[in-house]
Amino acid sequence: MSLATLPKIELHLHLEGAAPPAFIRGLAAEKGIDLRDIFTEDGGYAYRDFTHFLSVYEAATSVLTGPDDFARLTTAVLAESAAHGVIYTEAFLSPDFCGGGDLGAWREYLAAIREAADRAEASDGIVMRGIVTPIRHFGPERAKPIALCAAETAGEFITGFGIGGDEMAGKLKDFAWSFDMAREAGLRITAHAGEWGGAGSVWDAINDLGVERVGHGVQAIEDPALVDHLAETGVVLECCPGSNVVLGVFPSWESHPIEKLRTRGVRVTVSTDDPPFFRTTMSYEYGRLADTFGWDEEIFAQLTRTALEAAFCDEATRETLAKKLEPSI
Ligand code: ADE
Ligand code: ZN
């Protein structure tokens, strides 16, 4: 079994977070922006902990100043994903970083991103869909125009609504207005929870926002009743084990709960979150899961089936993907 070439479905990828450091350094140089502090000597991203990670992330993102920058970013990110066997990816897109939540500007950024995605689909066969994402630590008021951007552009390409950022900031239920607006526009719902906020934050995402998937969600392992609830209801976890280990949510791959959750019947999937920040790729994640937990072809096939079922895409796209996956799942 070649893990690198196995076709993969990724449900949790932040577009800006997937920017290769050399790409960000190049744009910074073009624009005369000094970003030396955010890079390590060997050219990676430098940060101390999760809070610092978020500020380095925002500093890196600050060089992406127009639709064309996002088009170039999308092209670079999708080429890298396709090289690791990804045939379908859902990217978190943040209108906060694409025109500051202004609907007219967002439409222009989105058109550029979508054109780049269409080109990548034609050249590399990778399909992308977008999940619009307000940033939690920017607060619930700033999320409202973001929800409006999402609702106004919901359709074949923008298919979901989520929330990222600092999980310890504010309460999820304060964002309910924005989530209701997105849901009424037909968008599918996910939210980052259970990465830092404990099992209680996963309950909040379920009870206050009505999510059908949870970004990370892995701290659910702390609450056996929640694990049972996830298994019974089929809420899907977008697990990103490499991200969790590098950021220190769990001290090692061995202690990551993905295998326990899976064997207790929770529908888990695997993604990279912000791959260059965590020096990971989808092939690397698969390799570590095979080495750490002995995952074999059948388990990876089950994982891919779950991701396909949980993908926020229309049924025609799901069928096309299923055909591409036929020999492996
Ligand atoms: N934004 C980008 N990566 C994130 C993560 N791991 N958690 C929350 N927000 C994020
Ligand atoms: Zn994330």
mmCIF file of C-alpha atoms and ligand atoms in Angstrom:
data_model
loop_
_atom_site.group_PDB
_atom_site.id
_atom_site.type_symbol
_atom_site.label_atom_id
_atom_site.label_comp_id
_atom_site.label_asym_id
_atom_site.label_seq_id
_atom_site.Cartn_x
_atom_site.Cartn_y
_atom_site.Cartn_z
ATOM 1 C CA MET A 1 0.000 0.000 0.000
ATOM 2 C CA SER A 2 1.474 3.362 -1.014
ATOM 3 C CA LEU A 3 0.115 5.921 1.419
ATOM 4 C CA ALA A 4 1.322 8.827 -0.718
ATOM 5 C CA THR A 5 -0.725 7.845 -3.757
ATOM 6 C CA LEU A 6 -3.832 6.611 -1.930
ATOM 7 C CA PRO A 7 -6.660 8.965 -2.975
ATOM 8 C CA LYS A 8 -7.681 11.162 -0.037
ATOM 9 C CA ILE A 9 -10.473 13.471 1.043
ATOM 10 C CA GLU A 10 -9.563 16.382 3.313
ATOM 11 C CA LEU A 11 -12.298 18.234 5.206
ATOM 12 C CA HIS A 12 -10.329 20.666 7.390
ATOM 13 C CA LEU A 13 -7.759 22.967 5.786
ATOM 14 C CA HIS A 14 -7.323 26.699 6.412
ATOM 15 C CA LEU A 15 -6.428 28.300 3.071
ATOM 16 C CA GLU A 16 -4.086 30.926 4.563
ATOM 17 C CA GLY A 17 -2.754 28.353 7.026
ATOM 18 C CA ALA A 18 -1.717 26.183 4.102
ATOM 19 C CA ALA A 19 0.491 28.931 2.618
ATOM 20 C CA PRO A 20 4.036 27.633 2.182
ATOM 21 C CA PRO A 21 6.457 29.891 4.125
ATOM 22 C CA ALA A 22 8.492 30.516 0.945
ATOM 23 C CA PHE A 23 5.320 31.776 -0.744
ATOM 24 C CA ILE A 24 4.622 34.217 2.104
ATOM 25 C CA ARG A 25 8.293 35.308 2.220
ATOM 26 C CA GLY A 26 8.204 35.932 -1.543
ATOM 27 C CA LEU A 27 5.070 38.071 -1.340
ATOM 28 C CA ALA A 28 6.485 39.986 1.646
ATOM 29 C CA ALA A 29 9.644 40.743 -0.357
ATOM 30 C CA GLU A 30 7.592 41.871 -3.388
ATOM 31 C CA LYS A 31 5.622 44.255 -1.162
ATOM 32 C CA GLY A 32 8.512 45.446 1.001
ATOM 33 C CA ILE A 33 6.934 44.039 4.202
ATOM 34 C CA ASP A 34 9.362 42.942 6.921
ATOM 35 C CA LEU A 35 8.219 39.581 8.271
ATOM 36 C CA ARG A 36 11.588 38.232 9.477
ATOM 37 C CA ASP A 37 10.271 37.554 12.990
ATOM 38 C CA ILE A 38 7.786 34.908 11.930
ATOM 39 C CA PHE A 39 10.272 32.521 10.326
ATOM 40 C CA THR A 40 12.765 30.030 11.750
ATOM 41 C CA GLU A 41 16.324 29.895 10.435
ATOM 42 C CA ASP A 42 15.500 26.879 8.282
ATOM 43 C CA GLY A 43 12.620 28.741 6.669
ATOM 44 C CA GLY A 44 9.636 27.359 8.613
ATOM 45 C CA TYR A 45 7.098 29.342 10.625
ATOM 46 C CA ALA A 46 8.238 30.279 14.163
ATOM 47 C CA TYR A 47 5.787 30.344 17.070
ATOM 48 C CA ARG A 48 5.856 29.381 20.757
ATOM 49 C CA ASP A 49 2.325 28.211 21.521
ATOM 50 C CA PHE A 50 -1.244 28.330 20.190
ATOM 51 C CA THR A 51 -1.849 32.014 20.975
ATOM 52 C CA HIS A 52 1.436 32.962 19.346
ATOM 53 C CA PHE A 53 0.607 30.647 16.421
ATOM 54 C CA LEU A 54 -2.593 32.657 15.827
ATOM 55 C CA SER A 55 -0.691 35.947 15.764
ATOM 56 C CA VAL A 56 2.039 34.577 13.447
ATOM 57 C CA TYR A 57 -0.767 33.221 11.242
ATOM 58 C CA GLU A 58 -2.352 36.673 11.068
ATOM 59 C CA ALA A 59 1.031 38.310 10.357
ATOM 60 C CA ALA A 60 1.665 35.870 7.492
ATOM 61 C CA THR A 61 -1.837 36.502 6.166
ATOM 62 C CA SER A 62 -1.268 40.272 6.187
ATOM 63 C CA VAL A 63 0.836 39.995 2.988
ATOM 64 C CA LEU A 64 -2.188 38.603 1.107
ATOM 65 C CA THR A 65 -3.653 41.936 0.114
ATOM 66 C CA GLY A 66 -5.719 41.327 -3.003
ATOM 67 C CA PRO A 67 -7.698 38.770 -5.031
ATOM 68 C CA ASP A 68 -4.682 37.935 -7.172
ATOM 69 C CA ASP A 69 -2.639 36.994 -4.079
ATOM 70 C CA PHE A 70 -5.411 34.615 -3.018
ATOM 71 C CA ALA A 71 -5.589 33.145 -6.528
ATOM 72 C CA ARG A 72 -1.839 32.442 -6.438
ATOM 73 C CA LEU A 73 -2.201 30.997 -2.934
ATOM 74 C CA THR A 74 -5.051 28.717 -4.006
ATOM 75 C CA THR A 75 -2.995 27.454 -6.958
ATOM 76 C CA ALA A 76 0.019 26.699 -4.727
ATOM 77 C CA VAL A 77 -2.053 25.008 -2.007
ATOM 78 C CA LEU A 78 -4.076 22.801 -4.359
ATOM 79 C CA ALA A 79 -0.962 21.685 -6.274
ATOM 80 C CA GLU A 80 0.641 20.602 -2.994
ATOM 81 C CA SER A 81 -2.522 18.814 -1.804
ATOM 82 C CA ALA A 82 -2.917 17.013 -5.136
ATOM 83 C CA ALA A 83 0.719 15.875 -4.914
ATOM 84 C CA HIS A 84 -0.223 14.041 -1.707
ATOM 85 C CA GLY A 85 -3.171 12.230 -3.261
ATOM 86 C CA VAL A 86 -5.925 14.643 -2.180
ATOM 87 C CA ILE A 87 -8.787 14.484 -4.692
ATOM 88 C CA TYR A 88 -11.226 16.660 -2.728
ATOM 89 C CA THR A 89 -10.525 19.393 -0.210
ATOM 90 C CA GLU A 90 -12.679 21.735 1.830
ATOM 91 C CA ALA A 91 -10.885 24.968 2.602
ATOM 92 C CA PHE A 92 -11.822 27.424 5.315
ATOM 93 C CA LEU A 93 -12.069 30.861 3.713
ATOM 94 C CA SER A 94 -12.166 33.971 5.883
ATOM 95 C CA PRO A 95 -13.793 37.113 4.444
ATOM 96 C CA ASP A 96 -12.079 38.933 7.356
ATOM 97 C CA PHE A 97 -8.818 38.377 5.445
ATOM 98 C CA CYS A 98 -10.463 38.866 2.035
ATOM 99 C CA GLY A 99 -11.675 42.448 2.054
ATOM 100 C CA GLY A 100 -12.435 42.825 5.784
ATOM 101 C CA GLY A 101 -15.998 41.482 5.578
ATOM 102 C CA ASP A 102 -17.141 43.842 2.807
ATOM 103 C CA LEU A 103 -19.509 41.891 0.537
ATOM 104 C CA GLY A 104 -18.407 43.513 -2.730
ATOM 105 C CA ALA A 105 -14.733 42.904 -1.971
ATOM 106 C CA TRP A 106 -15.471 39.344 -0.833
ATOM 107 C CA ARG A 107 -17.168 38.598 -4.166
ATOM 108 C CA GLU A 108 -13.991 39.690 -5.988
ATOM 109 C CA TYR A 109 -11.685 37.617 -3.780
ATOM 110 C CA LEU A 110 -14.011 34.638 -4.092
ATOM 111 C CA ALA A 111 -14.150 34.891 -7.886
ATOM 112 C CA ALA A 112 -10.338 34.823 -8.004
ATOM 113 C CA ILE A 113 -10.130 31.864 -5.607
ATOM 114 C CA ARG A 114 -12.757 29.978 -7.559
ATOM 115 C CA GLU A 115 -11.061 30.556 -10.915
ATOM 116 C CA ALA A 116 -7.821 29.213 -9.465
ATOM 117 C CA ALA A 117 -9.696 26.217 -8.040
ATOM 118 C CA ASP A 118 -11.326 25.523 -11.419
ATOM 119 C CA ARG A 119 -7.896 25.608 -13.086
ATOM 120 C CA ALA A 120 -6.509 23.182 -10.479
ATOM 121 C CA GLU A 121 -9.465 20.846 -11.026
ATOM 122 C CA ALA A 122 -8.816 20.866 -14.775
ATOM 123 C CA SER A 123 -5.057 20.303 -14.444
ATOM 124 C CA ASP A 124 -4.709 18.092 -11.335
ATOM 125 C CA GLY A 125 -8.207 16.657 -10.885
ATOM 126 C CA ILE A 126 -8.520 18.072 -7.357
ATOM 127 C CA VAL A 127 -11.962 19.419 -6.373
ATOM 128 C CA MET A 128 -12.224 22.257 -3.846
ATOM 129 C CA ARG A 129 -15.177 23.594 -1.897
ATOM 130 C CA GLY A 130 -15.167 26.550 0.527
ATOM 131 C CA ILE A 131 -16.369 26.864 4.116
ATOM 132 C CA VAL A 132 -16.768 30.498 5.153
ATOM 133 C CA THR A 133 -15.272 31.067 8.573
ATOM 134 C CA PRO A 134 -15.434 34.013 10.948
ATOM 135 C CA ILE A 135 -12.625 34.317 13.477
ATOM 136 C CA ARG A 136 -13.841 33.667 17.023
ATOM 137 C CA HIS A 137 -11.499 36.076 18.803
ATOM 138 C CA PHE A 138 -12.650 38.907 16.526
ATOM 139 C CA GLY A 139 -16.010 38.599 18.335
ATOM 140 C CA PRO A 140 -19.667 37.882 17.460
ATOM 141 C CA GLU A 141 -20.422 41.339 16.015
ATOM 142 C CA ARG A 142 -17.687 41.014 13.394
ATOM 143 C CA ALA A 143 -19.014 37.563 12.550
ATOM 144 C CA LYS A 144 -22.343 39.006 11.346
ATOM 145 C CA PRO A 145 -21.084 40.610 8.095
ATOM 146 C CA ILE A 146 -19.047 37.444 7.537
ATOM 147 C CA ALA A 147 -22.248 35.397 7.793
ATOM 148 C CA LEU A 148 -23.857 37.786 5.316
ATOM 149 C CA CYS A 149 -20.928 37.234 2.902
ATOM 150 C CA ALA A 150 -21.438 33.489 3.330
ATOM 151 C CA ALA A 151 -25.210 33.621 2.831
ATOM 152 C CA GLU A 152 -24.937 35.842 -0.269
ATOM 153 C CA THR A 153 -22.389 33.572 -1.944
ATOM 154 C CA ALA A 154 -23.750 30.181 -0.844
ATOM 155 C CA GLY A 155 -23.977 27.727 -3.705
ATOM 156 C CA GLU A 156 -22.013 25.094 -5.562
ATOM 157 C CA PHE A 157 -18.615 26.356 -4.346
ATOM 158 C CA ILE A 158 -19.352 27.901 -0.935
ATOM 159 C CA THR A 159 -21.081 25.045 0.802
ATOM 160 C CA GLY A 160 -20.382 25.433 4.506
ATOM 161 C CA PHE A 161 -20.040 27.797 7.434
ATOM 162 C CA GLY A 162 -17.716 27.303 10.395
ATOM 163 C CA ILE A 163 -15.731 29.187 12.991
ATOM 164 C CA GLY A 164 -12.004 29.161 13.743
ATOM 165 C CA GLY A 165 -9.643 31.156 15.917
ATOM 166 C CA ASP A 166 -9.173 31.192 19.666
ATOM 167 C CA GLU A 167 -11.553 28.633 21.113
ATOM 168 C CA MET A 168 -11.219 30.132 24.597
ATOM 169 C CA ALA A 169 -12.537 33.551 23.464
ATOM 170 C CA GLY A 170 -16.215 34.284 24.143
ATOM 171 C CA LYS A 171 -19.061 31.779 23.994
ATOM 172 C CA LEU A 172 -20.163 29.826 20.930
ATOM 173 C CA LYS A 173 -23.808 30.652 21.543
ATOM 174 C CA ASP A 174 -23.019 34.350 21.003
ATOM 175 C CA PHE A 175 -22.399 33.416 17.362
ATOM 176 C CA ALA A 176 -25.805 31.713 17.001
ATOM 177 C CA TRP A 177 -27.252 34.631 14.964
ATOM 178 C CA SER A 178 -24.518 34.204 12.341
ATOM 179 C CA PHE A 179 -24.876 30.428 12.266
ATOM 180 C CA ASP A 180 -28.653 30.718 11.887
ATOM 181 C CA MET A 181 -28.211 33.079 8.946
ATOM 182 C CA ALA A 182 -25.764 30.679 7.284
ATOM 183 C CA ARG A 183 -28.004 27.665 7.894
ATOM 184 C CA GLU A 184 -31.025 29.472 6.461
ATOM 185 C CA ALA A 185 -28.985 30.159 3.312
ATOM 186 C CA GLY A 186 -28.530 26.401 2.915
ATOM 187 C CA LEU A 187 -24.977 26.155 4.227
ATOM 188 C CA ARG A 188 -23.790 23.087 6.139
ATOM 189 C CA ILE A 189 -22.439 23.705 9.619
ATOM 190 C CA THR A 190 -19.186 22.876 11.405
ATOM 191 C CA ALA A 191 -17.256 24.620 14.207
ATOM 192 C CA HIS A 192 -13.847 24.368 15.831
ATOM 193 C CA ALA A 193 -14.409 22.901 19.297
ATOM 194 C CA GLY A 194 -12.750 20.353 21.530
ATOM 195 C CA GLU A 195 -9.288 21.420 20.400
ATOM 196 C CA TRP A 196 -8.656 23.623 23.458
ATOM 197 C CA GLY A 197 -12.042 24.134 25.117
ATOM 198 C CA GLY A 198 -12.542 20.601 26.457
ATOM 199 C CA ALA A 199 -15.491 18.261 25.996
ATOM 200 C CA GLY A 200 -17.858 21.025 27.151
ATOM 201 C CA SER A 201 -17.044 23.072 24.057
ATOM 202 C CA VAL A 202 -18.064 20.129 21.840
ATOM 203 C CA TRP A 203 -21.403 19.932 23.655
ATOM 204 C CA ASP A 204 -21.771 23.702 23.059
ATOM 205 C CA ALA A 205 -21.108 23.295 19.328
ATOM 206 C CA ILE A 206 -23.751 20.558 19.164
ATOM 207 C CA ASN A 207 -26.368 22.185 21.410
ATOM 208 C CA ASP A 208 -25.888 25.889 20.623
ATOM 209 C CA LEU A 209 -24.968 25.772 16.924
ATOM 210 C CA GLY A 210 -26.385 22.456 15.706
ATOM 211 C CA VAL A 211 -23.167 21.360 13.999
ATOM 212 C CA GLU A 212 -23.085 18.224 11.906
ATOM 213 C CA ARG A 213 -19.280 18.110 12.025
ATOM 214 C CA VAL A 214 -16.805 19.352 14.629
ATOM 215 C CA GLY A 215 -13.389 20.847 13.803
ATOM 216 C CA HIS A 216 -11.008 18.725 15.910
ATOM 217 C CA GLY A 217 -13.472 17.650 18.633
ATOM 218 C CA VAL A 218 -10.849 15.283 19.993
ATOM 219 C CA GLN A 219 -11.113 16.445 23.624
ATOM 220 C CA ALA A 220 -14.493 14.647 23.536
ATOM 221 C CA ILE A 221 -12.451 11.714 24.817
ATOM 222 C CA GLU A 222 -12.612 13.331 28.307
ATOM 223 C CA ASP A 223 -16.383 12.696 28.529
ATOM 224 C CA PRO A 224 -17.631 9.120 27.965
ATOM 225 C CA ALA A 225 -21.244 10.336 27.613
ATOM 226 C CA LEU A 226 -20.154 12.686 24.816
ATOM 227 C CA VAL A 227 -18.251 9.902 23.059
ATOM 228 C CA ASP A 228 -21.425 7.780 23.192
ATOM 229 C CA HIS A 229 -23.497 10.718 21.918
ATOM 230 C CA LEU A 230 -21.126 11.315 18.978
ATOM 231 C CA ALA A 231 -21.187 7.617 18.100
ATOM 232 C CA GLU A 232 -24.999 7.459 18.326
ATOM 233 C CA THR A 233 -25.734 10.631 16.364
ATOM 234 C CA GLY A 234 -22.975 10.256 13.764
ATOM 235 C CA VAL A 235 -21.554 13.757 14.220
ATOM 236 C CA VAL A 236 -18.240 13.654 12.339
ATOM 237 C CA LEU A 237 -14.913 14.766 13.818
ATOM 238 C CA GLU A 238 -12.444 16.585 11.562
ATOM 239 C CA CYS A 239 -9.355 15.243 13.352
ATOM 240 C CA CYS A 240 -5.970 16.821 12.686
ATOM 241 C CA PRO A 241 -3.605 14.726 14.786
ATOM 242 C CA GLY A 242 -0.325 16.261 13.543
ATOM 243 C CA SER A 243 -1.625 19.740 14.360
ATOM 244 C CA ASN A 244 -2.681 18.619 17.854
ATOM 245 C CA VAL A 245 0.700 17.032 18.599
ATOM 246 C CA VAL A 246 2.760 20.003 17.355
ATOM 247 C CA LEU A 247 0.564 22.531 19.216
ATOM 248 C CA GLY A 248 0.705 20.409 22.391
ATOM 249 C CA VAL A 249 -2.971 19.457 22.728
ATOM 250 C CA PHE A 250 -1.605 15.927 23.194
ATOM 251 C CA PRO A 251 2.034 15.203 24.008
ATOM 252 C CA SER A 252 2.609 12.506 21.352
ATOM 253 C CA TRP A 253 1.061 10.583 18.477
ATOM 254 C CA GLU A 254 0.745 7.581 20.800
ATOM 255 C CA SER A 255 -1.425 9.582 23.222
ATOM 256 C CA HIS A 256 -3.677 11.051 20.511
ATOM 257 C CA PRO A 257 -7.263 9.784 21.029
ATOM 258 C CA ILE A 258 -8.211 9.301 17.350
ATOM 259 C CA GLU A 259 -7.866 5.508 17.571
ATOM 260 C CA LYS A 260 -9.869 5.270 20.809
ATOM 261 C CA LEU A 261 -12.612 7.460 19.325
ATOM 262 C CA ARG A 262 -12.672 5.391 16.137
ATOM 263 C CA THR A 263 -12.906 2.060 17.947
ATOM 264 C CA ARG A 264 -15.706 3.421 20.119
ATOM 265 C CA GLY A 265 -17.728 4.111 16.994
ATOM 266 C CA VAL A 266 -17.148 7.841 16.489
ATOM 267 C CA ARG A 267 -16.998 8.860 12.818
ATOM 268 C CA VAL A 268 -13.457 10.243 12.542
ATOM 269 C CA THR A 269 -11.718 11.757 9.512
ATOM 270 C CA VAL A 270 -8.146 13.034 9.043
ATOM 271 C CA SER A 271 -6.944 16.450 7.858
ATOM 272 C CA THR A 272 -3.863 18.660 8.110
ATOM 273 C CA ASP A 273 -5.342 21.976 9.426
ATOM 274 C CA ASP A 274 -2.393 24.285 8.530
ATOM 275 C CA PRO A 275 0.145 21.884 7.003
ATOM 276 C CA PRO A 276 3.326 24.002 6.683
ATOM 277 C CA PHE A 277 2.870 25.407 10.196
ATOM 278 C CA PHE A 278 2.921 21.853 11.528
ATOM 279 C CA ARG A 279 5.385 20.465 8.978
ATOM 280 C CA THR A 280 2.820 17.949 7.844
ATOM 281 C CA THR A 281 1.026 16.726 4.720
ATOM 282 C CA MET A 282 -1.843 14.275 4.210
ATOM 283 C CA SER A 283 0.694 11.544 3.321
ATOM 284 C CA TYR A 284 2.642 12.277 6.494
ATOM 285 C CA GLU A 285 -0.531 12.077 8.614
ATOM 286 C CA TYR A 286 -1.400 8.729 7.016
ATOM 287 C CA GLY A 287 2.142 7.421 7.561
ATOM 288 C CA ARG A 288 2.146 8.362 11.244
ATOM 289 C CA LEU A 289 -1.309 6.813 11.759
ATOM 290 C CA ALA A 290 -0.159 3.577 10.111
ATOM 291 C CA ASP A 291 3.034 3.491 12.212
ATOM 292 C CA THR A 292 1.425 4.512 15.506
ATOM 293 C CA PHE A 293 -1.852 2.619 15.424
ATOM 294 C CA GLY A 294 -1.209 -0.026 12.772
ATOM 295 C CA TRP A 295 -3.888 1.398 10.475
ATOM 296 C CA ASP A 296 -4.188 -0.684 7.326
ATOM 297 C CA GLU A 297 -5.836 -0.337 3.933
ATOM 298 C CA GLU A 298 -9.272 -1.265 5.268
ATOM 299 C CA ILE A 299 -9.131 1.385 8.007
ATOM 300 C CA PHE A 300 -7.973 4.078 5.574
ATOM 301 C CA ALA A 301 -10.754 3.029 3.191
ATOM 302 C CA GLN A 302 -13.322 3.395 6.013
ATOM 303 C CA LEU A 303 -11.867 6.808 6.862
ATOM 304 C CA THR A 304 -12.252 7.910 3.245
ATOM 305 C CA ARG A 305 -15.830 6.602 3.069
ATOM 306 C CA THR A 306 -16.685 8.617 6.190
ATOM 307 C CA ALA A 307 -15.067 11.754 4.761
ATOM 308 C CA LEU A 308 -16.917 11.294 1.467
ATOM 309 C CA GLU A 309 -20.264 10.921 3.258
ATOM 310 C CA ALA A 310 -19.550 13.961 5.462
ATOM 311 C CA ALA A 311 -18.262 16.217 2.662
ATOM 312 C CA PHE A 312 -20.222 19.448 2.241
ATOM 313 C CA CYS A 313 -20.760 18.987 -1.494
ATOM 314 C CA ASP A 314 -23.734 18.275 -3.727
ATOM 315 C CA GLU A 315 -24.716 14.710 -4.551
ATOM 316 C CA ALA A 316 -23.428 14.850 -8.148
ATOM 317 C CA THR A 317 -19.956 15.797 -6.866
ATOM 318 C CA ARG A 318 -20.132 13.054 -4.214
ATOM 319 C CA GLU A 319 -20.970 10.478 -6.907
ATOM 320 C CA THR A 320 -18.102 11.630 -9.128
ATOM 321 C CA LEU A 321 -15.720 11.376 -6.181
ATOM 322 C CA ALA A 322 -17.061 7.938 -5.260
ATOM 323 C CA LYS A 323 -16.287 6.722 -8.799
ATOM 324 C CA LYS A 324 -12.728 8.063 -8.569
ATOM 325 C CA LEU A 325 -12.324 6.261 -5.240
ATOM 326 C CA GLU A 326 -13.901 2.973 -6.356
ATOM 327 C CA PRO A 327 -10.756 0.849 -6.527
ATOM 328 C CA SER A 328 -9.581 2.029 -3.075
ATOM 329 C CA ILE A 329 -12.776 2.135 -1.004
HETATM 330 N N1 ADE B 1 -7.046 28.787 12.571
HETATM 331 C C1 ADE B 1 -6.060 28.170 11.901
HETATM 332 N N2 ADE B 1 -5.685 27.053 12.520
HETATM 333 C C2 ADE B 1 -6.451 26.934 13.618
HETATM 334 C C3 ADE B 1 -6.561 25.989 14.663
HETATM 335 N N3 ADE B 1 -5.777 24.913 14.722
HETATM 336 N N4 ADE B 1 -7.461 26.219 15.632
HETATM 337 C C4 ADE B 1 -8.239 27.288 15.582
HETATM 338 N N5 ADE B 1 -8.197 28.209 14.626
HETATM 339 C C5 ADE B 1 -7.310 28.031 13.643
HETATM 340 ZN ZN ZN B 2 -8.546 24.354 12.080
#
